[in-house]
């Protein structure tokens, strides 16, 4: 079991965070952004950054090449739809995408938006970790939480229509 501290300060103990989220055992703050037969999208539970979406497979796999043909098609379609809505609804100009195969839980893609405040940490891949730590350690205010929840609601509504 792993202990994980969520962005709201609560600590959970789970075998696999993605399994707990995609199965509904843990409800991500703001709820599910969009869900398909194969994937589950939600605001990242650890970093309170407006529009930071995790797209996780429902099936417990670790590698991109383990996706079935149907899952690959669904993955690219949902990823594209989320990105389009991030741009149109949240006015997010740039996003960094991350997926790693040595994760402690299963296949998921991080869609990390880039905001003006983040550029003080740099513009490259090396800037992402300090940005995430800045958010985790310094962005737990009530005002920021409201912004994050509002963004989740806007994304959810746009993706469902």
Tab-separated table of C-alpha atoms in Angstrom:
chain	number	residue	atom	x	y	z
A	1	UNK	CA	0.000	0.000	0.000
A	2	UNK	CA	1.124	3.540	-0.781
A	3	UNK	CA	0.292	6.675	1.167
A	4	UNK	CA	-0.612	9.573	-1.110
A	5	UNK	CA	-1.366	13.147	-0.063
A	6	UNK	CA	-4.053	14.709	-2.232
A	7	UNK	CA	-4.112	18.390	-3.176
A	8	UNK	CA	-6.890	18.978	-0.618
A	9	UNK	CA	-4.538	17.774	2.134
A	10	UNK	CA	-6.244	14.414	2.712
A	11	UNK	CA	-4.089	11.319	2.763
A	12	UNK	CA	-5.192	8.050	1.194
A	13	UNK	CA	-3.617	4.630	1.296
A	14	UNK	CA	-4.014	2.595	-1.895
A	15	UNK	CA	-2.325	-0.165	-3.862
A	16	UNK	CA	-2.753	1.760	-7.140
A	17	UNK	CA	-4.002	5.347	-7.269
A	18	UNK	CA	-5.219	5.060	-10.860
A	19	UNK	CA	-7.203	1.905	-10.084
A	20	UNK	CA	-8.746	3.617	-7.049
A	21	UNK	CA	-9.724	6.644	-9.151
A	22	UNK	CA	-10.984	4.850	-12.265
A	23	UNK	CA	-13.037	2.402	-10.175
A	24	UNK	CA	-14.625	5.170	-8.102
A	25	UNK	CA	-13.012	4.085	-4.819
A	26	UNK	CA	-11.519	7.594	-4.594
A	27	UNK	CA	-13.516	10.511	-5.963
A	28	UNK	CA	-11.229	13.135	-7.483
A	29	UNK	CA	-11.936	16.662	-6.296
A	30	UNK	CA	-14.441	18.147	-8.722
A	31	UNK	CA	-15.425	14.709	-9.990
A	32	UNK	CA	-14.781	12.942	-13.262
A	33	UNK	CA	-14.125	15.271	-16.206
A	34	UNK	CA	-15.019	12.685	-18.828
A	35	UNK	CA	-15.192	8.909	-18.940
A	36	UNK	CA	-15.352	6.383	-21.764
A	37	UNK	CA	-15.432	2.622	-21.883
A	38	UNK	CA	-11.630	2.546	-21.692
A	39	UNK	CA	-10.494	5.805	-20.068
A	40	UNK	CA	-11.156	8.096	-17.139
A	41	UNK	CA	-10.135	11.770	-17.087
A	42	UNK	CA	-9.903	13.872	-13.937
A	43	UNK	CA	-8.089	16.843	-12.457
A	44	UNK	CA	-4.762	15.728	-11.046
A	45	UNK	CA	-5.380	14.885	-7.382
A	46	UNK	CA	-1.952	15.961	-6.135
A	47	UNK	CA	-1.294	19.267	-7.890
A	48	UNK	CA	-3.869	22.085	-7.763
A	49	UNK	CA	-3.202	23.575	-11.188
A	50	UNK	CA	-6.234	24.737	-13.136
A	51	UNK	CA	-6.797	22.374	-16.083
A	52	UNK	CA	-4.102	19.810	-15.199
A	53	UNK	CA	-5.843	16.674	-16.447
A	54	UNK	CA	-4.886	13.046	-16.000
A	55	UNK	CA	-6.169	10.639	-18.635
A	56	UNK	CA	-5.926	7.127	-17.172
A	57	UNK	CA	-6.708	3.768	-18.692
A	58	UNK	CA	-9.304	1.779	-16.818
A	59	UNK	CA	-7.421	-1.406	-17.511
A	60	UNK	CA	-4.318	-1.917	-15.374
A	61	UNK	CA	-1.530	-1.768	-17.930
A	62	UNK	CA	1.780	0.088	-17.925
A	63	UNK	CA	2.815	0.583	-21.550
A	64	UNK	CA	1.381	2.304	-24.583
A	65	UNK	CA	1.933	-0.795	-26.716
A	66	UNK	CA	-0.350	-2.795	-24.408
A	67	UNK	CA	-3.390	-0.811	-25.564
A	68	UNK	CA	-5.782	-2.636	-27.852
A	69	UNK	CA	-6.679	-1.058	-31.190
A	70	UNK	CA	-10.001	0.138	-29.721
A	71	UNK	CA	-8.222	1.636	-26.712
A	72	UNK	CA	-5.677	3.437	-28.929
A	73	UNK	CA	-8.446	5.012	-31.000
A	74	UNK	CA	-10.386	5.997	-27.879
A	75	UNK	CA	-7.212	7.377	-26.275
A	76	UNK	CA	-6.319	9.712	-29.131
A	77	UNK	CA	-9.926	10.836	-29.548
A	78	UNK	CA	-10.458	11.668	-25.882
A	79	UNK	CA	-7.005	13.258	-25.561
A	80	UNK	CA	-7.751	15.460	-28.588
A	81	UNK	CA	-11.203	16.382	-27.284
A	82	UNK	CA	-9.852	17.368	-23.874
A	83	UNK	CA	-7.116	19.467	-25.474
A	84	UNK	CA	-9.584	21.241	-27.734
A	85	UNK	CA	-11.770	22.124	-24.755
A	86	UNK	CA	-8.750	23.241	-22.702
A	87	UNK	CA	-7.929	25.690	-25.492
A	88	UNK	CA	-11.492	26.866	-26.233
A	89	UNK	CA	-12.980	26.967	-22.720
A	90	UNK	CA	-9.999	27.566	-20.410
A	91	UNK	CA	-7.912	29.566	-22.905
A	92	UNK	CA	-4.900	27.294	-22.346
A	93	UNK	CA	-2.458	28.018	-25.139
A	94	UNK	CA	0.200	25.362	-24.415
A	95	UNK	CA	0.191	21.944	-22.759
A	96	UNK	CA	3.005	19.557	-21.866
A	97	UNK	CA	2.074	15.880	-22.209
A	98	UNK	CA	3.746	13.210	-20.078
A	99	UNK	CA	3.410	9.487	-19.907
A	100	UNK	CA	5.968	7.184	-18.370
A	101	UNK	CA	6.230	3.420	-18.267
A	102	UNK	CA	8.095	3.115	-14.979
A	103	UNK	CA	5.229	4.593	-13.017
A	104	UNK	CA	4.259	3.161	-9.656
A	105	UNK	CA	0.713	2.773	-10.917
A	106	UNK	CA	-0.742	2.277	-14.327
A	107	UNK	CA	-0.948	3.872	-17.771
A	108	UNK	CA	-1.921	7.521	-17.653
A	109	UNK	CA	-1.068	10.735	-19.440
A	110	UNK	CA	-0.564	14.061	-17.707
A	111	UNK	CA	-1.830	17.098	-19.605
A	112	UNK	CA	0.041	19.909	-17.864
A	113	UNK	CA	-1.080	23.381	-18.965
A	114	UNK	CA	1.482	26.149	-19.161
A	115	UNK	CA	0.638	29.471	-17.528
A	116	UNK	CA	2.614	32.710	-17.448
A	117	UNK	CA	3.642	32.222	-13.778
A	118	UNK	CA	5.343	28.937	-14.693
A	119	UNK	CA	7.958	30.525	-16.943
A	120	UNK	CA	9.957	31.769	-13.954
A	121	UNK	CA	10.912	28.059	-13.601
A	122	UNK	CA	11.962	27.824	-17.273
A	123	UNK	CA	10.430	26.750	-20.549
A	124	UNK	CA	11.686	23.200	-20.901
A	125	UNK	CA	10.929	19.794	-19.502
A	126	UNK	CA	13.169	20.551	-16.505
A	127	UNK	CA	10.749	23.275	-15.408
A	128	UNK	CA	7.841	20.929	-14.841
A	129	UNK	CA	8.948	19.403	-11.525
A	130	UNK	CA	9.547	22.791	-9.841
A	131	UNK	CA	6.184	23.993	-11.210
A	132	UNK	CA	4.410	20.978	-9.733
A	133	UNK	CA	6.143	21.431	-6.380
A	134	UNK	CA	5.256	25.131	-6.376
A	135	UNK	CA	1.616	24.202	-6.919
A	136	UNK	CA	1.597	21.444	-4.293
A	137	UNK	CA	3.333	23.559	-1.654
A	138	UNK	CA	1.920	27.026	-2.319
A	139	UNK	CA	-1.380	26.868	-4.214
A	140	UNK	CA	-3.767	25.266	-1.732
A	141	UNK	CA	-5.673	28.469	-1.086
A	142	UNK	CA	-9.447	28.587	-1.105
A	143	UNK	CA	-9.383	30.997	-4.076
A	144	UNK	CA	-7.177	28.688	-6.173
A	145	UNK	CA	-9.271	25.651	-5.222
A	146	UNK	CA	-12.370	27.478	-6.442
A	147	UNK	CA	-10.600	28.253	-9.737
A	148	UNK	CA	-9.576	24.623	-10.166
A	149	UNK	CA	-13.115	23.368	-9.416
A	150	UNK	CA	-14.600	25.949	-11.774
A	151	UNK	CA	-12.258	24.768	-14.539
A	152	UNK	CA	-13.233	21.123	-13.903
A	153	UNK	CA	-16.902	22.043	-14.183
A	154	UNK	CA	-16.308	24.000	-17.398
A	155	UNK	CA	-14.323	21.163	-18.975
A	156	UNK	CA	-16.874	18.571	-17.880
A	157	UNK	CA	-19.813	20.545	-19.237
A	158	UNK	CA	-18.095	21.238	-22.559
A	159	UNK	CA	-17.039	17.611	-23.034
A	160	UNK	CA	-20.537	16.312	-22.280
A	161	UNK	CA	-22.266	18.624	-24.760
